[in-house]
Tab-separated table of C-alpha atoms in Angstrom:
chain	number	residue	atom	x	y	z
A	18	MET	CA	1.575	118.787	17.250
A	19	THR	CA	1.417	118.923	13.434
A	20	PHE	CA	1.813	116.049	11.027
A	21	ASN	CA	5.220	116.272	9.315
A	22	PHE	CA	5.794	114.107	6.255
A	23	ALA	CA	9.534	114.876	6.372
A	24	VAL	CA	9.748	112.803	9.546
A	25	PHE	CA	9.063	109.675	7.478
A	26	ALA	CA	12.614	109.991	6.126
A	27	VAL	CA	13.906	109.983	9.680
A	28	VAL	CA	11.840	106.930	10.508
A	29	LEU	CA	13.439	105.079	7.632
A	30	LYS	CA	16.680	105.119	9.608
A	31	PHE	CA	14.967	102.736	12.027
A	32	GLN	CA	13.707	100.388	9.333
A	33	GLU	CA	15.956	97.546	10.513
A	34	ALA	CA	14.502	97.756	14.017
A	35	LEU	CA	10.980	97.829	12.558
A	36	PHE	CA	11.691	94.736	10.462
A	37	LEU	CA	13.024	92.905	13.517
A	38	GLY	CA	9.884	93.890	15.415
A	39	LEU	CA	7.693	92.709	12.522
A	40	TRP	CA	9.594	89.406	12.390
A	41	MET	CA	8.974	88.895	16.108
A	42	THR	CA	5.280	89.672	15.628
A	43	LEU	CA	4.943	87.237	12.717
A	44	LYS	CA	6.889	84.508	14.525
A	45	LEU	CA	4.716	84.847	17.640
A	46	THR	CA	1.568	84.873	15.519
A	47	LEU	CA	2.522	81.782	13.546
A	48	ILE	CA	3.445	79.808	16.684
A	49	CYS	CA	0.157	80.698	18.351
A	50	ILE	CA	-1.857	79.929	15.214
A	51	VAL	CA	-0.434	76.404	14.965
A	52	LEU	CA	-0.766	75.659	18.684
A	53	GLY	CA	-4.122	77.447	19.000
A	54	CYS	CA	-5.731	75.640	16.063
A	55	ALA	CA	-4.540	72.256	17.373
A	56	LEU	CA	-5.894	73.126	20.815
A	57	GLY	CA	-9.131	74.452	19.315
A	58	PHE	CA	-9.757	71.227	17.438
A	59	LEU	CA	-9.224	69.154	20.583
A	60	VAL	CA	-11.518	71.437	22.526
A	61	ALA	CA	-14.148	71.170	19.819
A	62	LEU	CA	-13.990	67.375	20.048
A	63	ALA	CA	-14.369	67.660	23.802
A	64	ARG	CA	-17.407	69.934	23.436
A	65	THR	CA	-19.072	67.463	21.110
A	66	SER	CA	-18.111	64.469	23.294
A	67	LYS	CA	-20.678	62.277	25.068
A	68	ASN	CA	-18.658	62.721	28.294
A	69	ALA	CA	-20.409	65.319	30.440
A	70	ILE	CA	-17.226	66.232	32.325
A	71	LEU	CA	-15.324	66.921	29.107
A	72	ARG	CA	-18.171	69.013	27.759
A	73	ALA	CA	-18.435	71.042	30.952
A	74	ALA	CA	-14.680	71.626	31.312
A	75	SER	CA	-14.243	72.627	27.668
A	76	SER	CA	-17.287	74.912	27.789
A	77	VAL	CA	-15.887	76.746	30.868
A	78	TYR	CA	-12.542	77.184	29.137
A	79	VAL	CA	-14.095	78.573	25.939
A	80	GLU	CA	-16.504	80.926	27.660
A	81	PHE	CA	-13.820	82.258	30.019
A	82	PHE	CA	-11.248	83.040	27.336
A	83	ARG	CA	-13.843	84.418	24.942
A	84	GLY	CA	-15.509	86.489	27.632
A	85	THR	CA	-12.457	88.175	29.171
A	86	PRO	CA	-10.079	90.745	27.601
A	87	VAL	CA	-6.911	89.288	26.083
A	88	LEU	CA	-4.865	91.993	27.800
A	89	VAL	CA	-6.135	90.899	31.229
A	90	GLN	CA	-5.335	87.288	30.365
A	91	LEU	CA	-1.818	88.267	29.278
A	92	PHE	CA	-1.175	90.286	32.448
A	93	TRP	CA	-2.464	87.476	34.647
A	94	ILE	CA	-0.239	84.879	32.976
A	95	PHE	CA	2.792	87.201	33.034
A	96	PHE	CA	2.443	88.515	36.594
A	97	CYS	CA	0.311	86.012	38.522
A	98	LEU	CA	1.026	82.573	37.039
A	99	PRO	CA	4.743	82.666	37.970
A	100	LEU	CA	3.775	83.332	41.590
A	101	ILE	CA	1.414	80.367	41.604
A	102	LEU	CA	3.739	77.935	39.824
A	103	GLY	CA	6.915	79.223	41.464
A	104	VAL	CA	8.683	79.567	38.104
A	105	GLU	CA	9.753	82.554	36.048
A	106	LEU	CA	8.076	83.051	32.694
A	107	SER	CA	9.622	85.206	29.989
A	108	ASN	CA	7.480	87.701	28.095
A	109	MET	CA	7.770	85.474	25.021
A	110	THR	CA	6.515	82.434	26.910
A	111	SER	CA	3.687	84.453	28.518
A	112	GLY	CA	2.687	85.848	25.153
A	113	VAL	CA	2.628	82.414	23.513
A	114	ILE	CA	0.547	80.936	26.330
A	115	ALA	CA	-1.970	83.808	26.419
A	116	LEU	CA	-2.476	84.075	22.647
A	117	THR	CA	-2.554	80.294	22.218
A	118	LEU	CA	-5.278	79.920	24.820
A	119	TYR	CA	-7.227	82.763	23.212
A	120	MET	CA	-6.780	81.305	19.723
A	121	GLY	CA	-7.823	77.888	21.000
A	122	ALA	CA	-11.002	79.296	22.467
A	123	ILE	CA	-12.164	81.179	19.389
A	124	SER	CA	-11.087	78.505	16.893
A	125	SER	CA	-12.810	75.771	18.898
A	126	GLU	CA	-16.208	77.324	18.115
A	127	THR	CA	-15.278	77.381	14.442
A	128	PHE	CA	-14.306	73.718	14.519
A	129	ARG	CA	-17.370	72.758	16.557
A	130	ALA	CA	-19.641	74.297	13.908
A	131	SER	CA	-17.763	72.591	11.091
A	132	LEU	CA	-17.865	69.240	12.911
A	133	LYS	CA	-21.623	69.513	13.197
A	134	SER	CA	-21.854	70.118	9.461
A	135	VAL	CA	-20.304	66.748	8.631
A	136	GLY	CA	-23.160	64.542	7.461
A	137	ARG	CA	-24.401	61.851	9.848
A	138	GLU	CA	-24.441	59.383	6.974
A	139	GLN	CA	-20.679	59.651	6.659
A	140	LEU	CA	-20.188	58.782	10.328
A	141	ASP	CA	-22.562	55.854	9.908
A	142	ALA	CA	-20.527	54.706	6.920
A	143	CYS	CA	-17.329	54.803	9.014
A	144	VAL	CA	-19.009	52.599	11.636
A	145	ALA	CA	-20.195	50.209	8.937
A	146	LEU	CA	-16.653	49.969	7.545
A	147	GLY	CA	-15.338	49.182	11.011
A	148	LEU	CA	-13.069	52.239	11.220
A	149	SER	CA	-11.699	53.058	14.663
A	150	HIS	CA	-12.545	56.332	16.329
A	151	TRP	CA	-9.031	57.656	15.634
A	152	ALA	CA	-9.173	56.665	11.939
A	153	ARG	CA	-12.631	58.167	11.586
A	154	THR	CA	-11.514	61.448	13.189
A	155	THR	CA	-8.255	61.873	11.293
A	156	ASN	CA	-9.255	60.557	7.871
A	157	VAL	CA	-12.897	61.576	7.536
A	158	VAL	CA	-13.913	64.210	10.055
A	159	LEU	CA	-10.755	66.316	10.332
A	160	PRO	CA	-10.212	66.993	6.579
A	161	GLN	CA	-13.801	68.087	6.085
A	162	ALA	CA	-13.852	70.124	9.283
A	163	VAL	CA	-10.712	72.005	8.294
A	164	LEU	CA	-12.035	72.629	4.794
A	165	ARG	CA	-15.350	74.021	6.021
A	166	ALA	CA	-13.716	76.003	8.780
A	167	ALA	CA	-10.950	77.521	6.623
A	168	PRO	CA	-12.527	80.956	5.933
A	169	THR	CA	-13.416	81.598	9.570
A	170	LEU	CA	-10.079	80.229	10.765
A	171	LEU	CA	-8.300	82.646	8.464
A	172	SER	CA	-10.342	85.488	9.930
A	173	ASN	CA	-9.337	84.293	13.382
A	174	CYS	CA	-5.692	84.313	12.316
A	175	VAL	CA	-5.985	87.894	11.156
A	176	SER	CA	-7.562	88.852	14.480
A	177	LEU	CA	-4.740	87.081	16.318
A	178	PHE	CA	-2.167	88.982	14.272
A	179	LYS	CA	-3.723	92.259	15.369
A	180	GLU	CA	-4.194	91.149	18.973
A	181	SER	CA	-0.496	90.237	19.138
A	182	ALA	CA	0.282	93.952	19.523
A	183	LEU	CA	-0.828	93.569	23.141
A	184	VAL	CA	2.377	91.681	24.053
A	185	SER	CA	4.202	95.018	23.865
A	186	ALA	CA	2.518	95.775	27.229
A	187	VAL	CA	4.759	93.142	28.901
A	188	GLY	CA	7.929	94.359	27.230
A	189	MET	CA	8.148	91.963	24.271
A	190	ALA	CA	10.027	93.551	21.365
A	191	ASP	CA	7.329	93.118	18.762
A	192	LEU	CA	6.411	95.630	16.078
A	193	MET	CA	4.283	97.727	18.381
A	194	PHE	CA	6.917	97.840	21.126
A	195	VAL	CA	9.610	98.896	18.624
A	196	GLY	CA	7.286	101.538	17.194
A	197	GLN	CA	6.612	102.952	20.658
A	198	ASN	CA	10.349	103.170	21.375
A	199	ILE	CA	11.053	104.922	18.069
A	200	SER	CA	8.251	107.414	18.681
A	201	ASN	CA	9.687	108.172	22.133
A	202	ASN	CA	13.176	108.659	20.709
A	203	THR	CA	12.057	110.853	17.812
A	204	ALA	CA	9.278	112.667	19.723
A	205	ARG	CA	7.046	112.114	16.675
A	206	PRO	CA	4.418	109.583	17.828
A	207	ILE	CA	1.879	110.500	15.108
A	208	GLU	CA	4.137	109.762	12.159
A	209	VAL	CA	5.821	106.702	13.667
A	210	LEU	CA	2.649	105.026	14.888
A	211	THR	CA	1.026	105.816	11.515
A	212	ILE	CA	3.778	103.845	9.818
A	213	VAL	CA	3.320	100.993	12.315
A	214	ALA	CA	-0.420	100.991	11.626
A	215	LEU	CA	0.243	100.907	7.854
A	216	ILE	CA	2.551	97.884	8.297
A	217	TYR	CA	-0.193	96.042	10.153
A	218	PHE	CA	-2.697	97.032	7.468
A	219	VAL	CA	-0.481	95.978	4.532
A	220	ILE	CA	-0.233	92.479	6.019
A	221	ALA	CA	-3.788	92.080	7.353
A	222	PHE	CA	-5.724	93.564	4.398
A	223	PRO	CA	-4.674	90.952	1.746
A	224	LEU	CA	-5.537	88.212	4.230
A	225	THR	CA	-9.019	89.615	4.761
A	226	ARG	CA	-9.525	89.696	0.990
A	227	ALA	CA	-8.256	86.134	0.767
A	228	VAL	CA	-10.985	85.068	3.204
A	229	THR	CA	-13.656	86.073	0.669
A	230	VAL	CA	-11.949	84.279	-2.196
A	231	ILE	CA	-11.376	81.089	-0.225
A	232	GLU	CA	-14.944	81.119	1.093
A	233	ARG	CA	-16.338	81.351	-2.452
A	234	ARG	CA	-14.154	78.478	-3.685
A	235	ILE	CA	-15.039	76.269	-0.744
A	236	LEU	CA	-18.771	76.955	-1.121
A	237	LYS	CA	-18.482	76.138	-4.853
A	238	ARG	CA	-16.603	72.926	-4.099
A	239	LEU	CA	-19.060	71.818	-1.419
A	240	ALA	CA	-21.944	72.490	-3.792
A	241	LEU	CA	-20.564	70.000	-6.299
């Protein structure tokens, strides 16, 4: 099969379907980023807790979801979890659960490292001022942890955006799923999937460059 640039004109006829697939991908990614980062911060707090049970449970969660393929997690949630719970899960729900749990696991390590970087003297000052644990966490620890973790978190978000293509395996109409259908209809998988790859690249590449810029600014700010 030869590469035919003329096919790109044919693919443009499916641009509306591609945009809808891209919108689904972006929506799924944004939902999982918000939920995953919130979960990751809570897990990071659990891993730094003095409670041995919390530390053990959170460590098992992180190591499991970091140590197994996301595709296997997605398949298990889509096919096996409904049998265990006795409820039907849509491919959207399964995708959100799988990618949120994955994002929570990888972002928890980022938050855990940033939490450890908060100076002990600041925590001692919070105790001296009589701040409650909640006030100390939300007003002192959280802002600094997010600031220090921002570059790595953004890298995690880019990774999640690319990993979201896996939801096409359970029939979710994301960008990858739409691209596969178009390639089957046009019988030109090389050209169509090349366009799909370029769409992913156009979105992910500026974000990867932004990581470097943000990291430099944060390091400069922390050095002051």
